[in-house]
CSV table of C-alpha atoms and ligand atoms in Angstrom, one decimal:
chain,number,residue,atom,x,y,z
A,128,MET,CA,48.7,-128.9,-11.9
A,129,ARG,CA,45.3,-127.3,-11.5
A,130,THR,CA,45.4,-123.5,-11.1
A,131,VAL,CA,42.6,-121.1,-10.2
A,132,VAL,CA,43.1,-117.6,-11.6
A,133,THR,CA,40.7,-115.0,-10.2
A,134,GLY,CA,40.3,-112.1,-12.6
A,135,GLY,CA,41.3,-114.5,-15.3
A,136,ALA,CA,39.3,-112.6,-18.0
A,137,GLY,CA,41.3,-109.4,-17.3
A,138,PHE,CA,44.3,-108.0,-19.1
A,139,LEU,CA,47.0,-109.8,-17.0
A,140,GLY,CA,44.8,-112.7,-16.0
A,141,SER,CA,44.2,-113.6,-19.7
A,142,HIS,CA,47.9,-113.7,-20.4
A,143,LEU,CA,48.6,-115.8,-17.3
A,144,CYS,CA,45.9,-118.3,-18.3
A,145,GLU,CA,47.4,-118.5,-21.8
A,146,ARG,CA,50.9,-119.2,-20.5
A,147,LEU,CA,49.7,-121.7,-17.8
A,148,LEU,CA,47.8,-123.7,-20.4
A,149,ALA,CA,50.9,-123.6,-22.7
A,150,ASP,CA,52.9,-125.0,-19.8
A,151,GLY,CA,50.4,-127.9,-19.4
A,152,HIS,CA,48.3,-126.7,-16.5
A,153,GLU,CA,44.6,-127.1,-16.0
A,154,VAL,CA,43.2,-123.6,-15.5
A,155,LEU,CA,40.0,-122.4,-14.0
A,156,ALA,CA,39.4,-118.7,-14.4
A,157,LEU,CA,36.9,-116.9,-12.1
A,158,ASP,CA,35.7,-113.5,-13.2
A,159,ASN,CA,32.6,-111.3,-12.8
A,160,PHE,CA,33.6,-109.3,-15.9
A,161,LEU,CA,33.5,-106.0,-14.0
A,162,THR,CA,36.5,-104.6,-15.8
A,163,GLY,CA,37.5,-107.7,-17.9
A,164,THR,CA,35.6,-109.5,-20.7
A,165,PRO,CA,35.2,-113.1,-21.8
A,166,GLN,CA,36.6,-111.9,-25.2
A,167,ASN,CA,40.0,-111.7,-23.6
A,168,VAL,CA,40.0,-115.5,-23.2
A,169,ALA,CA,37.7,-116.5,-26.1
A,170,HIS,CA,40.6,-118.1,-27.9
A,171,LEU,CA,41.2,-120.4,-24.9
A,172,LEU,CA,37.6,-121.6,-24.5
A,173,GLU,CA,38.0,-124.5,-26.9
A,174,LYS,CA,40.8,-126.0,-24.9
A,175,ASP,CA,39.7,-128.9,-22.6
A,176,ALA,CA,42.1,-127.8,-19.9
A,177,PHE,CA,40.5,-124.3,-19.6
A,178,ARG,CA,37.3,-123.3,-17.9
A,179,LEU,CA,35.9,-119.8,-17.4
A,180,VAL,CA,33.2,-119.4,-14.7
A,181,LYS,CA,31.4,-116.1,-14.0
A,182,ALA,CA,31.8,-115.5,-10.3
A,183,ASP,CA,32.1,-112.6,-8.0
A,184,VAL,CA,34.9,-113.6,-5.5
A,185,THR,CA,33.5,-111.1,-3.0
A,186,ASP,CA,30.4,-113.3,-2.7
A,187,TYR,CA,32.1,-116.6,-2.1
A,188,VAL,CA,34.6,-118.9,-3.8
A,189,HIS,CA,33.7,-122.5,-4.1
A,190,VAL,CA,35.7,-124.8,-6.4
A,191,PRO,CA,35.1,-128.6,-6.4
A,192,GLY,CA,38.0,-131.0,-6.8
A,193,LYS,CA,41.7,-130.5,-6.2
A,194,VAL,CA,43.5,-127.1,-6.6
A,195,ASP,CA,47.3,-126.8,-6.6
A,196,GLN,CA,47.6,-123.1,-7.0
A,197,VAL,CA,45.4,-120.0,-6.5
A,198,MET,CA,46.4,-116.8,-8.3
A,199,HIS,CA,44.4,-113.8,-7.0
A,200,PHE,CA,44.3,-111.2,-9.8
A,201,ALA,CA,40.7,-110.0,-9.5
A,202,SER,CA,40.6,-106.2,-8.9
A,203,PRO,CA,39.9,-103.1,-10.9
A,204,ALA,CA,43.4,-102.0,-11.6
A,205,SER,CA,43.5,-98.9,-13.8
A,206,PRO,CA,43.1,-95.4,-12.3
A,207,ILE,CA,39.8,-94.8,-14.2
A,208,ASP,CA,38.4,-98.1,-13.1
A,209,TYR,CA,39.2,-97.9,-9.4
A,210,LEU,CA,38.2,-94.3,-9.1
A,211,GLN,CA,34.8,-95.2,-10.7
A,212,LEU,CA,34.5,-98.4,-8.6
A,213,PRO,CA,35.9,-97.5,-5.2
A,214,ILE,CA,33.8,-99.8,-3.1
A,215,GLU,CA,34.1,-102.8,-5.5
A,216,THR,CA,37.9,-102.2,-5.4
A,217,MET,CA,38.0,-102.2,-1.6
A,218,LYS,CA,35.7,-105.3,-1.4
A,219,VAL,CA,37.7,-107.4,-3.8
A,220,GLY,CA,41.0,-106.5,-2.1
A,221,SER,CA,39.6,-107.3,1.3
A,222,THR,CA,36.7,-109.9,1.2
A,223,GLY,CA,37.8,-111.2,-2.2
A,224,THR,CA,41.3,-111.8,-0.9
A,225,LEU,CA,39.9,-113.5,2.2
A,226,HIS,CA,37.8,-115.9,0.0
A,227,ALA,CA,40.7,-116.6,-2.3
A,228,LEU,CA,43.0,-117.3,0.7
A,229,GLY,CA,40.2,-119.6,2.2
A,230,LEU,CA,40.3,-121.6,-1.0
A,231,ALA,CA,44.0,-122.0,-0.9
A,232,LYS,CA,43.8,-123.1,2.8
A,233,GLU,CA,41.0,-125.6,2.1
A,234,LYS,CA,42.9,-127.2,-0.8
A,235,GLY,CA,46.4,-127.0,0.5
A,236,ALA,CA,47.3,-124.9,-2.5
A,237,ARG,CA,50.1,-122.3,-3.1
A,238,PHE,CA,48.5,-118.8,-3.1
A,239,LEU,CA,49.9,-115.9,-5.1
A,240,LEU,CA,48.6,-112.3,-4.5
A,241,ALA,CA,48.8,-109.8,-7.3
A,242,SER,CA,49.9,-106.7,-5.4
A,243,THR,CA,51.2,-103.5,-6.9
A,244,SER,CA,53.9,-100.9,-6.9
A,245,GLU,CA,51.1,-98.6,-5.7
A,246,THR,CA,51.7,-99.9,-2.2
A,247,TYR,CA,54.8,-97.6,-2.4
A,248,GLY,CA,52.4,-94.6,-3.0
A,249,ASP,CA,54.3,-91.4,-3.9
A,250,PRO,CA,57.7,-92.9,-2.9
A,251,GLN,CA,60.3,-91.1,-0.9
A,252,VAL,CA,62.9,-93.9,-1.6
A,253,HIS,CA,64.2,-94.4,-5.1
A,254,PRO,CA,64.3,-96.9,-6.6
A,255,GLN,CA,61.9,-98.8,-4.5
A,256,PRO,CA,63.1,-102.0,-2.8
A,257,GLU,CA,60.6,-104.5,-1.2
A,258,THR,CA,61.8,-103.3,2.3
A,259,TYR,CA,60.4,-99.8,1.7
A,260,TRP,CA,57.1,-99.4,3.6
A,261,GLY,CA,55.7,-96.8,1.2
A,262,HIS,CA,54.1,-93.3,1.3
A,263,VAL,CA,50.4,-93.7,0.7
A,264,ASN,CA,47.6,-91.2,1.4
A,265,PRO,CA,44.8,-93.4,2.8
A,266,VAL,CA,42.1,-90.8,2.5
A,267,GLY,CA,42.9,-89.5,-1.0
A,268,PRO,CA,40.9,-90.9,-4.0
A,269,ARG,CA,43.6,-93.4,-4.9
A,270,GLY,CA,43.6,-94.7,-1.3
A,271,VAL,CA,40.9,-97.2,-2.3
A,272,TYR,CA,43.3,-99.1,-4.5
A,273,ASP,CA,46.5,-98.6,-2.6
A,274,GLU,CA,45.1,-99.5,0.8
A,275,ALA,CA,43.1,-102.4,-0.5
A,276,LYS,CA,46.3,-103.9,-1.8
A,277,ARG,CA,48.2,-103.1,1.4
A,278,TYR,CA,45.4,-104.8,3.4
A,279,ALA,CA,45.5,-107.8,1.0
A,280,GLU,CA,49.2,-108.1,1.6
A,281,ALA,CA,48.7,-108.0,5.4
A,282,LEU,CA,45.9,-110.6,5.2
A,283,THR,CA,48.1,-112.9,3.0
A,284,MET,CA,50.9,-112.8,5.6
A,285,ALA,CA,48.3,-113.4,8.4
A,286,TYR,CA,47.2,-116.6,6.6
A,287,ARG,CA,50.8,-117.6,6.2
A,288,ARG,CA,51.6,-117.1,9.8
A,289,ALA,CA,48.4,-118.2,11.5
A,290,HIS,CA,47.3,-121.0,9.1
A,291,GLY,CA,50.5,-122.1,7.5
A,292,VAL,CA,49.2,-121.3,4.0
A,293,ASP,CA,52.0,-121.4,1.4
A,294,THR,CA,51.8,-117.8,0.1
A,295,ALA,CA,53.6,-115.4,-2.3
A,296,ILE,CA,53.1,-111.7,-2.9
A,297,VAL,CA,54.2,-110.1,-6.2
A,298,ARG,CA,54.4,-106.3,-6.5
A,299,ILE,CA,53.6,-105.6,-10.1
A,300,PHE,CA,54.9,-102.4,-11.8
A,301,ASN,CA,53.2,-100.7,-14.7
A,302,THR,CA,52.6,-103.3,-17.4
A,303,HIS,CA,51.6,-103.0,-21.0
A,304,GLY,CA,50.7,-105.3,-23.9
A,305,PRO,CA,47.9,-106.6,-26.0
A,306,ARG,CA,44.4,-106.6,-24.5
A,307,MET,CA,44.8,-103.4,-22.6
A,308,ARG,CA,41.7,-101.1,-23.1
A,309,PRO,CA,42.5,-97.8,-24.8
A,310,ASN,CA,40.2,-95.8,-22.5
A,311,ASP,CA,41.3,-97.3,-19.2
A,312,GLY,CA,43.1,-94.2,-18.0
A,313,ARG,CA,46.6,-95.6,-18.3
A,314,ALA,CA,49.2,-93.6,-20.3
A,315,ILE,CA,50.3,-96.1,-22.9
A,316,PRO,CA,47.0,-97.1,-24.3
A,317,ALA,CA,45.7,-93.5,-24.1
A,318,PHE,CA,48.8,-92.1,-25.9
A,319,THR,CA,48.7,-94.9,-28.5
A,320,SER,CA,45.1,-94.5,-29.4
A,321,GLN,CA,45.5,-90.7,-29.5
A,322,ALA,CA,48.6,-91.0,-31.7
A,323,LEU,CA,46.9,-93.5,-34.1
A,324,THR,CA,43.8,-91.4,-34.5
A,325,GLY,CA,45.5,-88.0,-34.8
A,326,GLN,CA,44.1,-86.6,-31.6
A,327,PRO,CA,46.2,-84.5,-29.2
A,328,ILE,CA,48.4,-86.7,-26.9
A,329,THR,CA,47.4,-85.6,-23.4
A,330,VAL,CA,50.3,-85.6,-21.0
A,331,ALA,CA,49.5,-85.0,-17.3
A,332,GLY,CA,51.3,-82.1,-15.6
A,333,ASP,CA,54.5,-81.2,-17.3
A,334,GLY,CA,55.3,-84.8,-18.0
A,335,SER,CA,58.4,-84.9,-15.9
A,336,GLN,CA,57.0,-87.6,-13.5
A,337,THR,CA,58.6,-90.9,-14.2
A,338,ARG,CA,57.3,-94.4,-14.8
A,339,SER,CA,59.0,-97.8,-15.4
A,340,ILE,CA,57.1,-99.9,-17.8
A,341,ILE,CA,57.3,-103.6,-18.3
A,342,TYR,CA,56.1,-105.7,-21.3
A,343,VAL,CA,53.5,-108.3,-20.3
A,344,ASP,CA,55.5,-111.3,-21.4
A,345,ASP,CA,58.4,-110.4,-19.1
A,346,LEU,CA,55.9,-109.9,-16.3
A,347,VAL,CA,54.3,-113.2,-16.8
A,348,GLU,CA,57.7,-115.0,-16.8
A,349,GLY,CA,58.6,-113.3,-13.5
A,350,ILE,CA,55.3,-114.1,-11.9
A,351,LEU,CA,55.5,-117.8,-12.9
A,352,ARG,CA,59.0,-118.1,-11.5
A,353,LEU,CA,57.7,-116.7,-8.2
A,354,LEU,CA,54.8,-119.1,-8.3
A,355,ARG,CA,57.1,-122.1,-8.8
A,356,SER,CA,59.5,-121.0,-6.1
A,357,ASP,CA,59.0,-121.3,-2.4
A,358,LEU,CA,59.5,-117.5,-1.8
A,359,ALA,CA,56.9,-115.6,0.2
A,360,GLY,CA,57.9,-112.2,-1.1
A,361,PRO,CA,56.9,-109.5,-1.6
A,362,VAL,CA,58.9,-109.6,-4.8
A,363,ASN,CA,59.0,-106.6,-7.2
A,364,ILE,CA,58.5,-107.5,-10.8
A,365,GLY,CA,59.0,-104.6,-13.1
A,366,ASN,CA,61.4,-103.1,-15.6
A,367,PRO,CA,63.9,-100.7,-14.0
A,368,HIS,CA,64.2,-98.8,-17.2
A,369,GLU,CA,62.8,-95.4,-16.1
A,370,THR,CA,61.3,-92.8,-18.4
A,371,SER,CA,59.5,-89.5,-18.0
A,372,VAL,CA,55.9,-89.5,-19.1
A,373,LEU,CA,56.7,-86.8,-21.6
A,374,HIS,CA,59.5,-89.0,-23.1
A,375,LEU,CA,57.0,-91.9,-23.3
A,376,ALA,CA,54.5,-89.7,-25.2
A,377,GLU,CA,57.3,-88.5,-27.6
A,378,THR,CA,58.4,-92.1,-28.2
A,379,ILE,CA,54.9,-93.3,-28.9
A,380,LYS,CA,54.4,-90.3,-31.3
A,381,ARG,CA,57.6,-91.3,-33.1
A,382,LEU,CA,56.9,-95.0,-33.2
A,383,THR,CA,53.4,-94.4,-34.7
A,384,SER,CA,54.7,-91.7,-37.1
A,385,SER,CA,51.9,-89.6,-35.8
A,386,ASP,CA,51.2,-85.9,-36.5
A,387,SER,CA,49.4,-85.5,-33.2
A,388,GLU,CA,50.5,-82.6,-31.0
A,389,ILE,CA,51.4,-83.2,-27.4
A,390,THR,CA,49.3,-81.2,-25.0
A,391,PHE,CA,49.3,-80.9,-21.2
A,392,ILE,CA,46.4,-81.6,-18.9
A,393,GLU,CA,45.9,-81.4,-15.1
A,394,ARG,CA,47.8,-84.0,-13.1
A,395,PRO,CA,45.6,-86.4,-11.1
A,396,VAL,CA,45.5,-86.1,-7.3
A,397,ASP,CA,48.3,-88.1,-5.5
A,398,ASP,CA,49.9,-89.1,-8.9
A,399,PRO,CA,53.3,-90.5,-8.0
A,400,SER,CA,56.2,-88.4,-9.2
A,401,ILE,CA,58.7,-91.1,-9.5
A,402,ARG,CA,58.5,-94.9,-9.9
A,403,GLN,CA,61.3,-97.4,-10.4
A,404,PRO,CA,61.5,-101.0,-9.2
A,405,ASP,CA,64.6,-102.3,-7.4
A,406,ILE,CA,64.7,-105.9,-8.8
A,407,THR,CA,67.7,-107.2,-6.9
A,408,VAL,CA,65.5,-109.8,-5.1
A,409,ALA,CA,64.0,-111.1,-8.3
A,410,LYS,CA,67.4,-111.3,-10.0
A,411,ARG,CA,69.1,-113.1,-7.1
A,412,ASP,CA,66.3,-115.4,-5.9
A,413,LEU,CA,64.4,-116.1,-9.2
A,414,GLY,CA,67.1,-115.6,-11.7
A,415,TRP,CA,64.7,-113.3,-13.5
A,416,GLU,CA,65.2,-110.0,-15.2
A,417,PRO,CA,63.2,-108.4,-18.1
A,418,SER,CA,64.4,-109.0,-21.6
A,419,VAL,CA,62.1,-107.0,-23.8
A,420,MET,CA,63.6,-103.5,-24.4
A,421,PHE,CA,61.6,-100.3,-23.9
A,422,GLU,CA,60.9,-99.5,-27.6
A,423,GLU,CA,60.5,-103.1,-28.6
A,424,GLY,CA,57.8,-103.6,-26.0
A,425,LEU,CA,56.1,-100.3,-27.1
A,426,SER,CA,56.2,-101.4,-30.7
A,427,ARG,CA,54.4,-104.7,-29.9
A,428,THR,CA,51.7,-102.9,-27.9
A,429,ILE,CA,51.3,-100.4,-30.7
A,430,ALA,CA,51.0,-103.2,-33.2
A,431,TYR,CA,48.2,-104.7,-31.2
A,432,PHE,CA,46.2,-101.4,-31.3
A,433,ARG,CA,47.0,-101.0,-35.1
A,434,ASP,CA,45.6,-104.5,-35.6
A,435,HIS,CA,42.4,-103.6,-33.7
A,436,PRO,CA,41.3,-100.3,-35.2
A,437,GLU,CA,37.8,-100.8,-33.7
A,438,LEU,CA,39.4,-100.2,-30.3
A,439,VAL,CA,41.0,-96.9,-31.0
A,440,ARG,CA,38.3,-95.0,-32.9
B,68,NAD,P1,41.9,-105.9,-15.3
B,68,NAD,O1,40.9,-104.9,-14.9
B,68,NAD,O2,42.1,-106.1,-16.8
B,68,NAD,O3,41.6,-107.3,-14.7
B,68,NAD,C1,41.0,-107.5,-13.5
B,68,NAD,C2,40.0,-108.6,-13.6
B,68,NAD,O4,39.4,-108.8,-12.3
B,68,NAD,C3,38.9,-108.2,-14.6
B,68,NAD,O5,38.6,-109.2,-15.5
B,68,NAD,C4,37.7,-108.0,-13.6
B,68,NAD,O6,36.4,-108.3,-14.3
B,68,NAD,C5,38.0,-109.0,-12.5
B,68,NAD,N1,37.3,-108.7,-11.3
B,68,NAD,C6,37.2,-107.5,-10.6
B,68,NAD,N2,36.5,-107.6,-9.5
B,68,NAD,C7,36.1,-109.0,-9.4
B,68,NAD,C8,35.4,-109.7,-8.5
B,68,NAD,N3,34.8,-109.2,-7.4
B,68,NAD,N4,35.2,-111.0,-8.7
B,68,NAD,C9,35.7,-111.6,-9.8
B,68,NAD,N5,36.4,-110.9,-10.7
B,68,NAD,C10,36.6,-109.6,-10.5
B,68,NAD,O7,43.3,-105.5,-14.6
B,68,NAD,P2,44.7,-106.0,-14.8
B,68,NAD,O8,45.6,-104.9,-15.3
B,68,NAD,O9,44.7,-107.3,-15.6
B,68,NAD,O10,45.2,-106.3,-13.3
B,68,NAD,C11,45.1,-107.6,-12.8
B,68,NAD,C12,45.7,-107.6,-11.4
B,68,NAD,O11,47.0,-107.2,-11.4
B,68,NAD,C13,44.9,-106.7,-10.4
B,68,NAD,O12,44.9,-107.3,-9.1
B,68,NAD,C14,45.9,-105.5,-10.3
B,68,NAD,O13,45.7,-104.8,-9.1
B,68,NAD,C15,47.2,-106.1,-10.5
B,68,NAD,N6,48.2,-105.1,-11.1
B,68,NAD,C16,48.2,-104.8,-12.4
B,68,NAD,C17,49.1,-103.9,-12.9
B,68,NAD,C18,49.1,-103.5,-14.3
B,68,NAD,O14,50.0,-102.7,-14.7
B,68,NAD,N7,48.2,-104.0,-15.2
B,68,NAD,C19,50.0,-103.3,-12.0
B,68,NAD,C20,50.0,-103.6,-10.7
B,68,NAD,C21,49.1,-104.6,-10.2
């Protein structure tokens, strides 16, 4: 099996490359290092089955030789990144997806799109099943990410229907684990680095908004089961355990034995107030459900930041 992973030097891409190699795949990672870094896959570079190529998938995607699977993960993904890189985000979701789909079509490969729970926007249905069409503000600042992913989903389905490409769409819910960046604007790395350095833990709004967080190993397992199935999706992969952001901050404070105080800052525009995946489809059709418990996952991510004090200074 030869698998191309766009965004392979990112947080999730690097975990996917690692797991695919462990499963005996040949892996080609394409990345322009916009929000990722070669350091994320430095430990894989010595493997014969792994190649990392610097490439911007919005320019073109050319891969000599056979390709069995294309996993399209390239995209700024954290709120800070996509708010700072709005055009790049829209380009990689549109033109980048077009090129990645073109590669899958040319090679007769299975294509898997990394979509997101953000396609549900600020949801009015709870929990969110795949059949829910979402509640997204296209002209708000977050629209660049949400709508790019919604367009990418539509394009993926168009290639399936018009060109017969074997496609799959995964809607990923908030994921955490090693190789997240502490300053990427996501709650878990922010709270963890604040707690470990004794700075105030900054909770947005009153912290009553909810999130459902999944540990990266569970996510990777779910994605690979979808890749190896013949499902088109979309399929939600996330952990239905729902927590308020304030409870998340309190838990991280406790697990790090931190003296940091919890303070409250302004809530970002269009920040979703609730979020929880309905994973009935993944359970039924992929035999998948998350196995890493809430505090166990957090402890593993905290351990990573403790082991990398240079990241949290
Ligand atoms: P990340 O920023 O760590 O990784 C994205 C990678 O894509 C980076 O290495 C970046 O350099 C690369 N990239 C960006 N634009 C590119 C381009 N034009 N050409 C080539 N490479 C490019 O983010 P992540 O958290 O690993 O997210 C990976 C994918 O999963 C994204 O598509 C994201 O939308 C999706 N996703 C992530 C989460 C999450 O919780 N992490 C949730 C939902 C969806």
